[in-house]
Coordinates of C-alpha atoms in Angstrom, one line a residue:
M42 CA -67.0 59.2 -45.1
S43 CA -70.4 58.6 -43.7
T44 CA -70.8 55.6 -46.1
A45 CA -67.6 54.1 -44.7
V46 CA -68.7 54.6 -41.1
S47 CA -72.1 53.0 -41.9
S48 CA -70.5 50.0 -43.5
A49 CA -68.1 49.4 -40.6
A50 CA -71.0 49.9 -38.1
F51 CA -73.0 47.2 -39.7
G52 CA -70.1 44.8 -40.1
M53 CA -70.1 44.8 -43.9
D54 CA -66.4 43.9 -43.9
D55 CA -66.7 40.8 -41.8
P56 CA -66.5 37.4 -43.7
I57 CA -70.1 36.4 -43.1
S58 CA -71.5 39.7 -44.4
L59 CA -69.2 39.5 -47.4
A60 CA -70.4 35.9 -48.1
L61 CA -74.0 37.0 -48.0
R62 CA -73.6 40.0 -50.3
P63 CA -75.1 39.5 -53.8
P64 CA -72.6 38.5 -56.5
P65 CA -71.4 41.4 -58.6
R66 CA -73.2 42.1 -61.9
E67 CA -76.2 40.0 -60.7
T68 CA -79.1 40.0 -63.2
A69 CA -82.7 40.5 -62.3
S70 CA -83.6 36.9 -62.9
Q71 CA -80.6 35.7 -60.9
R72 CA -81.7 37.9 -58.1
V73 CA -85.2 36.4 -58.1
E74 CA -83.7 32.8 -58.0
R75 CA -81.3 33.8 -55.2
L76 CA -84.0 35.3 -53.0
K77 CA -86.2 32.3 -53.6
S78 CA -83.4 29.9 -52.6
E79 CA -82.6 31.9 -49.5
A80 CA -86.3 31.9 -48.5
E81 CA -86.5 28.1 -48.8
K82 CA -83.4 27.7 -46.8
K83 CA -84.7 30.0 -44.1
K84 CA -87.9 28.1 -44.0
I85 CA -86.1 24.8 -43.4
S86 CA -83.9 26.4 -40.8
D87 CA -87.0 27.7 -38.9
E88 CA -88.6 24.3 -39.0
I89 CA -85.5 22.7 -37.6
D90 CA -85.4 25.3 -34.8
K91 CA -89.0 24.7 -34.1
R92 CA -88.5 20.9 -33.9
L93 CA -85.5 21.4 -31.5
K94 CA -87.6 23.7 -29.3
D95 CA -90.5 21.3 -29.3
D96 CA -88.2 18.3 -28.5
A97 CA -86.6 20.3 -25.7
Q98 CA -90.0 21.1 -24.2
R99 CA -91.2 17.5 -24.6
M100 CA -88.1 16.1 -22.9
K101 CA -88.4 18.6 -20.1
K102 CA -92.1 17.6 -19.6
E103 CA -91.2 13.9 -19.7
K104 CA -88.3 14.3 -17.2
A105 CA -90.6 16.1 -14.8
G106 CA -92.1 12.8 -13.8
E107 CA -89.2 10.6 -14.8
H108 CA -87.2 8.6 -12.2
K109 CA -83.7 7.3 -13.0
I110 CA -83.2 3.8 -11.7
L111 CA -80.1 1.7 -11.9
L112 CA -80.2 -2.1 -12.1
L113 CA -77.0 -3.3 -10.4
G114 CA -75.6 -6.7 -9.4
Q115 CA -73.1 -9.3 -10.6
A116 CA -73.3 -11.1 -13.9
A117 CA -76.3 -13.6 -14.1
A118 CA -78.0 -12.0 -11.1
G119 CA -81.3 -11.7 -12.9
K120 CA -81.2 -8.0 -14.1
T121 CA -82.1 -8.9 -17.7
T122 CA -85.1 -10.9 -16.4
V123 CA -86.3 -7.9 -14.4
L124 CA -86.1 -5.7 -17.5
K125 CA -88.1 -8.3 -19.4
Q126 CA -90.7 -8.2 -16.7
M127 CA -90.9 -4.4 -17.0
R128 CA -91.4 -4.6 -20.8
L129 CA -94.1 -7.1 -20.2
L130 CA -95.8 -5.0 -17.6
Y131 CA -95.3 -1.5 -18.9
D132 CA -94.5 -1.7 -22.7
K133 CA -96.5 -4.6 -24.1
D134 CA -96.0 -3.4 -27.7
A135 CA -92.2 -3.5 -27.4
H136 CA -92.4 -6.9 -25.7
N137 CA -94.5 -8.3 -28.6
R138 CA -92.1 -6.8 -31.2
D139 CA -89.2 -8.6 -29.6
R140 CA -91.0 -12.0 -29.5
E141 CA -89.5 -13.3 -32.7
S142 CA -86.0 -12.5 -31.7
W143 CA -86.4 -14.5 -28.5
R144 CA -87.3 -17.5 -30.6
T145 CA -83.7 -17.7 -31.8
V146 CA -82.3 -17.3 -28.3
I147 CA -84.6 -20.0 -26.9
Q148 CA -83.5 -22.4 -29.6
L149 CA -79.9 -21.7 -28.7
N150 CA -80.7 -22.3 -25.0
V151 CA -82.2 -25.7 -25.9
I152 CA -79.1 -26.7 -28.0
A153 CA -76.8 -25.5 -25.3
A154 CA -78.7 -27.5 -22.7
V155 CA -78.4 -30.7 -24.8
R156 CA -74.7 -30.1 -25.1
T157 CA -74.4 -29.6 -21.4
L158 CA -76.3 -32.8 -20.7
V159 CA -73.9 -34.8 -23.0
E160 CA -71.0 -33.3 -21.2
C161 CA -72.5 -34.2 -17.8
I162 CA -73.0 -37.8 -18.9
E163 CA -69.4 -37.9 -20.1
A164 CA -68.1 -36.4 -16.9
A165 CA -70.2 -38.9 -14.8
E166 CA -68.8 -41.9 -16.7
L167 CA -65.3 -40.6 -16.3
A168 CA -65.8 -40.2 -12.6
D169 CA -67.2 -43.8 -12.4
Q170 CA -64.1 -45.0 -14.2
L171 CA -61.7 -43.1 -11.9
E172 CA -63.5 -44.5 -8.8
D173 CA -62.9 -48.0 -10.0
N174 CA -59.1 -47.8 -9.4
D175 CA -58.7 -51.3 -8.0
S176 CA -60.3 -53.1 -10.9
T177 CA -58.4 -50.9 -13.4
Q178 CA -55.1 -51.9 -11.8
V179 CA -56.0 -55.6 -11.9
V180 CA -56.9 -55.4 -15.6
G181 CA -53.7 -53.5 -16.3
E182 CA -51.6 -56.2 -14.6
K183 CA -53.4 -58.9 -16.4
R184 CA -52.9 -57.1 -19.7
Y185 CA -49.2 -56.8 -19.0
Q186 CA -48.8 -60.5 -18.3
Q187 CA -50.7 -61.4 -21.5
E188 CA -48.5 -59.0 -23.6
S189 CA -45.4 -60.5 -22.0
T190 CA -46.4 -64.1 -22.8
G191 CA -47.6 -63.2 -26.3
A192 CA -51.2 -64.1 -25.6
S193 CA -54.0 -62.3 -27.3
V194 CA -55.2 -59.2 -25.4
S195 CA -58.9 -58.3 -25.2
S196 CA -59.9 -54.7 -24.4
P197 CA -61.9 -54.3 -21.2
P198 CA -65.5 -53.2 -21.7
V199 CA -65.9 -49.4 -21.7
N200 CA -69.1 -47.5 -21.2
N201 CA -69.4 -45.2 -24.1
R202 CA -72.9 -43.7 -23.4
G203 CA -71.6 -40.1 -23.4
L204 CA -69.6 -40.6 -26.6
L205 CA -72.6 -42.2 -28.4
A206 CA -74.8 -39.3 -27.2
R207 CA -72.3 -36.8 -28.7
L208 CA -72.4 -38.7 -32.0
R209 CA -76.1 -38.9 -31.9
F210 CA -76.6 -35.1 -31.4
A211 CA -73.6 -34.0 -33.6
P212 CA -75.8 -32.4 -36.3
L213 CA -77.8 -30.5 -33.7
L214 CA -74.8 -29.4 -31.7
S215 CA -73.0 -28.2 -34.8
L216 CA -75.6 -25.4 -35.0
E217 CA -74.6 -23.9 -31.7
P218 CA -71.6 -21.9 -32.9
V219 CA -73.6 -20.9 -36.0
I220 CA -76.4 -19.3 -33.9
R221 CA -74.0 -17.7 -31.5
R222 CA -72.2 -16.0 -34.4
R223 CA -75.6 -15.0 -35.8
L224 CA -76.5 -13.3 -32.5
G225 CA -73.0 -11.7 -32.2
A226 CA -72.2 -13.6 -28.9
V227 CA -69.3 -12.3 -26.9
G228 CA -66.7 -14.4 -25.1
E229 CA -67.7 -15.3 -21.5
A230 CA -64.1 -14.9 -20.2
D231 CA -63.1 -11.9 -22.3
D232 CA -61.6 -9.0 -20.4
L233 CA -63.5 -6.2 -22.3
S234 CA -61.7 -3.5 -20.3
K235 CA -58.5 -4.5 -22.1
V236 CA -59.9 -4.6 -25.6
P237 CA -58.9 -1.4 -27.5
G238 CA -61.8 1.0 -27.8
A239 CA -64.0 -0.9 -25.2
G240 CA -66.1 1.3 -23.0
P241 CA -69.7 2.3 -22.6
G242 CA -71.5 2.0 -25.9
T243 CA -68.3 0.8 -27.7
W244 CA -68.1 -2.8 -26.6
S245 CA -65.9 -5.0 -28.7
I246 CA -66.2 -8.8 -29.5
A247 CA -63.0 -10.6 -28.6
R248 CA -64.3 -14.1 -29.2
S249 CA -67.4 -15.4 -31.0
E250 CA -67.8 -18.5 -28.9
P251 CA -68.2 -17.9 -25.1
S252 CA -66.0 -20.1 -23.0
S253 CA -65.4 -20.5 -19.3
P254 CA -62.0 -20.6 -17.6
T255 CA -62.4 -24.4 -17.3
G256 CA -62.2 -24.8 -21.0
R257 CA -65.9 -25.8 -21.5
V258 CA -68.1 -23.7 -23.7
S259 CA -70.5 -21.7 -21.5
S260 CA -74.2 -22.3 -21.9
T261 CA -74.8 -18.6 -21.2
V262 CA -75.6 -16.4 -24.2
L263 CA -73.6 -13.2 -23.7
L264 CA -74.8 -10.5 -26.2
K265 CA -74.0 -6.9 -26.8
A266 CA -76.7 -4.4 -25.8
G267 CA -79.1 -3.7 -28.6
W268 CA -78.8 -7.2 -30.0
Q269 CA -82.6 -7.5 -30.6
E270 CA -82.7 -4.4 -32.9
R271 CA -79.7 -5.7 -34.9
L272 CA -81.2 -9.2 -35.2
M273 CA -84.6 -8.0 -36.2
E274 CA -83.1 -5.7 -38.8
R275 CA -81.1 -8.5 -40.2
M276 CA -84.1 -10.8 -40.3
R277 CA -86.1 -8.1 -42.2
F278 CA -83.5 -7.5 -44.9
S279 CA -81.7 -10.9 -45.3
S280 CA -83.0 -13.4 -47.8
D281 CA -83.5 -17.0 -47.0
N282 CA -81.0 -18.1 -49.7
S283 CA -78.2 -15.8 -48.5
D284 CA -78.8 -16.9 -44.9
S285 CA -78.7 -20.5 -45.9
R286 CA -75.4 -20.0 -47.6
S287 CA -74.0 -18.2 -44.6
V288 CA -75.1 -21.0 -42.3
H289 CA -73.6 -23.6 -44.7
S290 CA -70.2 -21.8 -44.7
L291 CA -70.2 -21.5 -40.9
T292 CA -71.1 -25.2 -40.4
G293 CA -68.5 -26.4 -42.8
S294 CA -65.6 -26.4 -40.3
T295 CA -67.7 -27.8 -37.5
T296 CA -69.0 -30.6 -39.7
G297 CA -65.5 -31.4 -40.8
S298 CA -64.3 -31.6 -37.2
I299 CA -67.1 -34.0 -36.4
K300 CA -66.2 -36.2 -39.4
G301 CA -62.6 -36.2 -38.3
F302 CA -63.6 -37.2 -34.8
I303 CA -65.7 -40.1 -36.1
E304 CA -62.8 -41.1 -38.5
R305 CA -60.4 -41.3 -35.6
K306 CA -62.8 -43.7 -33.8
R307 CA -63.1 -46.1 -36.6
S308 CA -60.9 -48.6 -34.8
S309 CA -63.8 -49.4 -32.4
P310 CA -66.3 -51.7 -34.2
M311 CA -69.0 -50.9 -31.7
L312 CA -68.8 -47.2 -32.2
K313 CA -68.6 -47.6 -36.0
K314 CA -71.8 -49.7 -36.0
A315 CA -73.5 -47.2 -33.7
A316 CA -72.6 -44.3 -35.9
Q317 CA -73.9 -46.2 -39.0
D318 CA -77.2 -47.1 -37.2
Q319 CA -77.7 -43.5 -36.0
A320 CA -77.2 -42.2 -39.6
A321 CA -79.7 -44.7 -41.0
S322 CA -82.3 -43.9 -38.3
H323 CA -81.8 -40.2 -38.7
C324 CA -82.5 -40.4 -42.4
A325 CA -85.6 -42.6 -41.7
S326 CA -86.9 -40.1 -39.1
S327 CA -86.3 -37.2 -41.4
E328 CA -87.9 -38.7 -44.5
G329 CA -91.4 -37.4 -43.7
L330 CA -90.0 -33.9 -43.3
D331 CA -87.5 -33.8 -46.1
H332 CA -88.8 -36.3 -48.7
G333 CA -85.7 -38.5 -48.4
C334 CA -82.1 -38.2 -47.0
Q335 CA -80.8 -36.7 -50.3
T336 CA -82.7 -33.4 -49.8
R337 CA -82.0 -33.1 -46.1
T338 CA -79.0 -30.8 -46.2
S339 CA -80.7 -27.4 -46.0
K340 CA -83.2 -28.3 -43.4
A341 CA -80.5 -30.0 -41.3
E342 CA -78.9 -26.6 -41.0
D343 CA -82.2 -25.1 -39.7
P344 CA -82.5 -25.3 -35.9
S345 CA -86.3 -25.6 -36.1
H346 CA -86.1 -28.7 -38.2
M347 CA -83.2 -30.2 -36.3
L348 CA -85.0 -29.7 -33.0
L349 CA -88.0 -31.5 -34.4
A350 CA -85.9 -34.3 -35.8
T351 CA -84.1 -34.9 -32.5
R352 CA -87.0 -34.2 -30.2
D353 CA -87.6 -37.8 -29.1
E354 CA -83.9 -38.4 -28.6
I355 CA -83.7 -35.3 -26.3
K356 CA -86.6 -36.6 -24.3
K357 CA -85.0 -40.0 -24.1
M358 CA -81.7 -38.6 -22.8
W359 CA -83.5 -36.3 -20.3
N360 CA -85.2 -39.4 -18.8
D361 CA -82.1 -41.5 -18.9
P362 CA -81.5 -43.2 -15.5
L363 CA -78.0 -41.6 -15.2
V364 CA -79.4 -38.1 -15.9
R365 CA -82.3 -38.6 -13.5
R366 CA -79.9 -39.7 -10.8
L367 CA -77.7 -36.6 -11.4
R368 CA -80.8 -34.4 -11.3
R369 CA -81.9 -35.8 -8.0
R370 CA -78.5 -35.3 -6.4
G371 CA -78.1 -31.8 -7.8
K372 CA -75.1 -32.8 -9.8
L373 CA -76.5 -31.8 -13.2
D374 CA -74.5 -28.7 -14.2
I375 CA -77.1 -26.9 -16.2
V376 CA -78.5 -23.4 -16.1
D377 CA -81.7 -22.7 -14.2
S378 CA -83.8 -22.4 -17.3
A379 CA -82.6 -25.5 -19.1
A380 CA -84.9 -27.9 -17.4
Y381 CA -87.9 -25.7 -18.2
F382 CA -87.1 -25.7 -21.9
I383 CA -86.4 -29.4 -22.1
D384 CA -89.7 -30.1 -20.2
H385 CA -91.4 -28.1 -23.0
I386 CA -89.5 -29.6 -25.9
D387 CA -92.7 -30.9 -27.6
R388 CA -94.0 -27.3 -28.0
I389 CA -90.7 -25.6 -28.6
S390 CA -89.7 -28.0 -31.4
D391 CA -92.9 -27.4 -33.4
L392 CA -92.1 -25.7 -36.7
A393 CA -94.8 -23.1 -36.0
Y394 CA -93.5 -22.3 -32.5
Q395 CA -93.8 -18.8 -31.1
P396 CA -92.4 -18.0 -27.7
T397 CA -94.9 -17.4 -24.9
D398 CA -94.4 -14.8 -22.2
D399 CA -93.1 -17.5 -19.8
D400 CA -90.7 -18.7 -22.4
I401 CA -89.2 -15.3 -22.9
L402 CA -88.9 -14.8 -19.1
H403 CA -87.0 -18.1 -18.8
A404 CA -84.7 -17.4 -21.8
R405 CA -81.2 -17.2 -20.6
V406 CA -79.2 -14.2 -22.0
R407 CA -76.8 -11.8 -20.6
T408 CA -76.0 -8.4 -22.0
V409 CA -72.7 -6.6 -22.4
G410 CA -72.8 -2.8 -22.3
I411 CA -75.5 -0.4 -21.1
T412 CA -79.2 -0.9 -21.8
D413 CA -81.3 2.2 -21.5
D414 CA -85.1 1.8 -21.4
R415 CA -88.0 4.1 -20.6
F416 CA -91.3 2.8 -19.1
Q417 CA -94.4 4.9 -18.6
I418 CA -95.7 3.6 -15.3
D419 CA -98.8 5.9 -15.1
K420 CA -99.9 9.3 -16.3
N421 CA -97.4 11.2 -14.2
T422 CA -94.6 8.7 -13.5
A423 CA -92.0 7.1 -15.8
Y424 CA -88.9 5.0 -15.1
R425 CA -85.6 5.5 -17.0
I426 CA -83.9 2.2 -16.3
Y427 CA -80.2 1.6 -16.9
D428 CA -79.0 -2.0 -16.9
V429 CA -75.3 -2.0 -16.6
G430 CA -73.1 -5.1 -17.1
G431 CA -72.3 -7.0 -13.9
S432 CA -69.1 -8.8 -14.9
R433 CA -66.0 -7.6 -13.0
N434 CA -64.5 -6.2 -16.2
Q435 CA -67.6 -4.0 -16.7
R436 CA -68.0 -2.5 -13.2
S437 CA -65.5 0.2 -13.9
F438 CA -68.0 1.8 -16.3
W439 CA -70.7 2.2 -13.6
A440 CA -69.7 5.5 -12.0
P441 CA -70.9 7.8 -14.8
Y442 CA -74.4 6.5 -14.4
F443 CA -74.5 7.2 -10.7
D444 CA -75.2 10.9 -11.3
D445 CA -78.8 11.9 -10.7
A446 CA -79.9 8.4 -9.9
Q447 CA -82.9 8.3 -7.6
A448 CA -83.0 4.6 -6.9
I449 CA -80.9 1.4 -7.2
I450 CA -82.3 -2.0 -7.5
F451 CA -79.5 -4.4 -6.5
L452 CA -79.9 -8.1 -7.3
A453 CA -78.1 -10.7 -5.3
P454 CA -78.7 -14.3 -6.4
I455 CA -78.4 -16.1 -3.1
S456 CA -79.1 -19.4 -4.8
A457 CA -75.5 -19.2 -6.0
F458 CA -74.1 -19.9 -2.6
D459 CA -72.4 -23.1 -4.0
Q460 CA -71.0 -21.4 -7.1
K461 CA -67.8 -19.6 -8.0
L462 CA -67.4 -16.5 -10.2
I463 CA -66.7 -17.2 -13.8
E464 CA -64.1 -14.4 -13.8
D465 CA -62.4 -15.7 -10.7
P466 CA -63.1 -19.4 -9.7
S467 CA -61.6 -18.7 -6.2
V468 CA -64.4 -16.3 -5.2
N469 CA -67.8 -17.5 -4.0
R470 CA -70.6 -15.7 -6.0
V471 CA -72.7 -14.7 -2.9
E472 CA -69.5 -13.4 -1.2
D473 CA -68.9 -11.3 -4.3
S474 CA -72.4 -10.0 -4.2
M475 CA -71.9 -8.9 -0.6
Q476 CA -68.7 -7.2 -1.4
L477 CA -70.2 -5.4 -4.3
F478 CA -73.3 -4.4 -2.3
S479 CA -70.9 -3.0 0.4
Q480 CA -69.1 -0.8 -2.2
I481 CA -72.5 0.5 -3.4
I482 CA -73.6 1.3 0.2
E483 CA -70.4 3.3 1.0
N484 CA -70.2 5.2 -2.3
P485 CA -70.7 8.9 -1.4
L486 CA -72.2 9.6 -4.8
L487 CA -75.2 7.4 -3.8
R488 CA -75.8 8.6 -0.3
D489 CA -79.2 10.1 -1.2
V490 CA -80.3 7.2 -3.4
S491 CA -83.1 4.8 -2.4
L492 CA -81.8 1.3 -2.2
V493 CA -83.9 -1.8 -3.0
L494 CA -82.3 -5.2 -2.5
F495 CA -83.6 -8.2 -4.3
L496 CA -82.5 -11.5 -2.8
N497 CA -83.1 -13.3 -6.1
K498 CA -83.7 -16.9 -7.3
I499 CA -85.0 -18.1 -4.0
D500 CA -86.9 -20.8 -5.9
V501 CA -83.6 -22.2 -7.0
L502 CA -82.2 -21.9 -3.5
E503 CA -85.1 -24.0 -2.1
K504 CA -84.5 -26.6 -4.8
K505 CA -80.8 -26.9 -3.9
L506 CA -81.5 -27.3 -0.2
R507 CA -84.1 -30.0 -0.9
Q508 CA -81.4 -31.8 -2.9
G509 CA -79.2 -31.9 0.2
I510 CA -76.6 -29.2 -0.8
L511 CA -75.3 -27.9 2.5
V512 CA -74.8 -24.2 3.0
S513 CA -72.2 -24.9 5.7
D514 CA -70.0 -26.5 3.1
H515 CA -69.6 -23.2 1.4
F516 CA -70.2 -20.8 4.4
P517 CA -68.6 -22.5 7.4
E518 CA -69.8 -19.7 9.7
Y519 CA -73.4 -20.8 9.1
E520 CA -74.5 -22.9 12.1
G521 CA -78.3 -23.3 11.5
E522 CA -80.4 -26.0 9.9
N523 CA -80.2 -26.6 6.2
E524 CA -83.8 -25.4 5.9
F525 CA -85.1 -22.9 3.3
E526 CA -86.7 -20.4 5.8
E527 CA -83.7 -20.4 8.1
V528 CA -81.2 -20.1 5.2
W529 CA -82.7 -17.2 3.4
R530 CA -83.2 -15.3 6.6
W531 CA -79.5 -15.8 7.5
F532 CA -78.4 -14.4 4.1
R533 CA -80.8 -11.5 4.6
S534 CA -79.2 -10.8 8.0
R535 CA -75.8 -10.8 6.4
F536 CA -76.8 -8.1 3.9
R537 CA -78.5 -6.0 6.6
K538 CA -75.4 -6.2 8.7
I539 CA -73.5 -4.6 5.7
V540 CA -76.0 -1.7 5.8
T541 CA -75.6 -1.3 9.5
S542 CA -71.9 -1.1 9.3
K543 CA -72.1 1.7 6.7
R544 CA -74.6 3.8 8.5
S545 CA -72.1 6.7 8.9
V546 CA -72.3 7.3 5.1
A547 CA -76.1 7.8 5.0
P548 CA -77.6 7.4 8.5
Q549 CA -81.2 8.1 7.4
R550 CA -81.3 6.1 4.2
P551 CA -83.8 3.2 4.3
I552 CA -83.1 -0.1 2.6
Y553 CA -85.9 -2.2 1.2
V554 CA -85.3 -5.9 1.0
H555 CA -87.4 -8.4 -1.0
T556 CA -87.0 -12.1 -1.6
T557 CA -87.7 -12.6 -5.3
V558 CA -88.3 -15.0 -8.2
A559 CA -87.5 -12.8 -11.2
T560 CA -89.5 -15.0 -13.5
S561 CA -92.7 -14.5 -11.5
T562 CA -94.6 -11.6 -13.1
K563 CA -97.2 -11.3 -10.3
Q564 CA -94.5 -11.0 -7.7
I565 CA -92.3 -8.6 -9.6
K566 CA -95.4 -6.4 -10.3
N567 CA -96.1 -6.1 -6.6
I568 CA -92.5 -5.4 -5.7
L569 CA -92.2 -2.7 -8.4
A570 CA -95.2 -1.0 -6.7
S571 CA -93.2 -0.9 -3.5
V572 CA -90.2 0.5 -5.4
N573 CA -92.3 3.3 -6.7
D574 CA -93.4 4.0 -3.1
A575 CA -89.8 4.1 -2.0
I576 CA -88.9 6.6 -4.7
L577 CA -91.9 8.8 -3.7
R578 CA -90.9 8.7 -0.1
N579 CA -87.4 9.7 -1.0
N580 CA -88.6 12.6 -3.2
L581 CA -90.9 14.0 -0.5
K582 CA -88.1 13.7 2.0
T583 CA -85.7 15.6 -0.3
T584 CA -88.3 18.4 -0.8
G585 CA -88.8 18.6 3.0
L586 CA -92.3 17.3 3.0
S587 CA -93.6 14.4 5.1
Y588 CA -95.3 11.2 3.8

């Protein structure tokens, strides 16, 4: 009976104890092996426990001086550029590791800029034709009379500069969808909130080629968070041959569509001759690189070689009188960084090209999803930065990241005063920034969070005002002069008025406002120092200490 009681007391009848009991009729050698195996397993278990304990202590120590900061703002506000500045300033090793991945993005930026230039030339020519309604009507009446009398009909002269440019750059432009797929680009107008399984960390790709609601392919590169790691991994483990075959298969349909387009235009002798001349000149210009036109196929699929082969044509188009006129009038619909890259096309088209820090800062890319980075500012201070997507269909995922946030850097691109939202062309972008900023201000979860407002892209704002674009055309309530100083101060007052109207939520919370150029490393470094000061002030206030 005492044996039964003892067994029950020590739980010998529970499943775990039964599983650990030695097997019946165990031999001496089997017992030695069993005990040896159990000792090894226990050693591994103890090591795992020790690592978990060490990791927990390390994370606790790191978080002691760690500040959680959110980067908020609408899409294309400059959040990614600020993150790039932080990597450059506080994590140089990571910045250098990512350098090669930016080479691909910059090449795509250049190709997208070339396509946009071609589209702008075509649009300008179409506008010129539409403005000439009277002469068009006269030609039409004359043509009708000739057809009625059986006389020969001659076609009126048509300016085909845009069409010729499209044919000239067709091989280069055919690489754009290839590189976008390589990078895993997401559709610009895709409503990710309606894609099954979409959410923080589980973003889905609904389209591989970004497009705007107007039907034109967007020049913006929209990528899923973590794209650099995926691209670098692919570059490390993919062979040149397999990559070449992949590119060839992807360009097949694009090349076919271009051939079909040219085939449909064979009725025009002028365009036929222009296409033939361009093909001959392209073979001649590529001969030095590819030892003849017969061996040009593989290098024609390489953006580096294609940019080099078309470099002079790109410079010629950039300095075309029509393009220069559109640039002066502010009618050239290209992204802010496009002019920078085209101005540096000689260096970027070099086969040995490696991106500089300025190139990386000017590279245009937007991220979908949540980017989480940690930067060690000094011995006792670290930033945990969360960059959350700014498109309307991503803002519903912001709330979970508000918890424990100590500061918010809100970016408002006031240079976009003459632009509309991609998601809703009826809404002005600066008006949207103001509404979004108001929602952040009045959110009760953020009442104790330090707020830093970046009125961003003021260099672009100044350029637009010099070109004669009137703020009053887009903000009728603006009654001041169309001068840079007066305009940016007016926008600052509008944002400050929002803060004043929401004082009941957090009466004592200070707002720090800065006018910024996100691509200026020196300026961002100084501003981040003031952000650190703002966080310190808020922490001391929370602990009841004075500053």
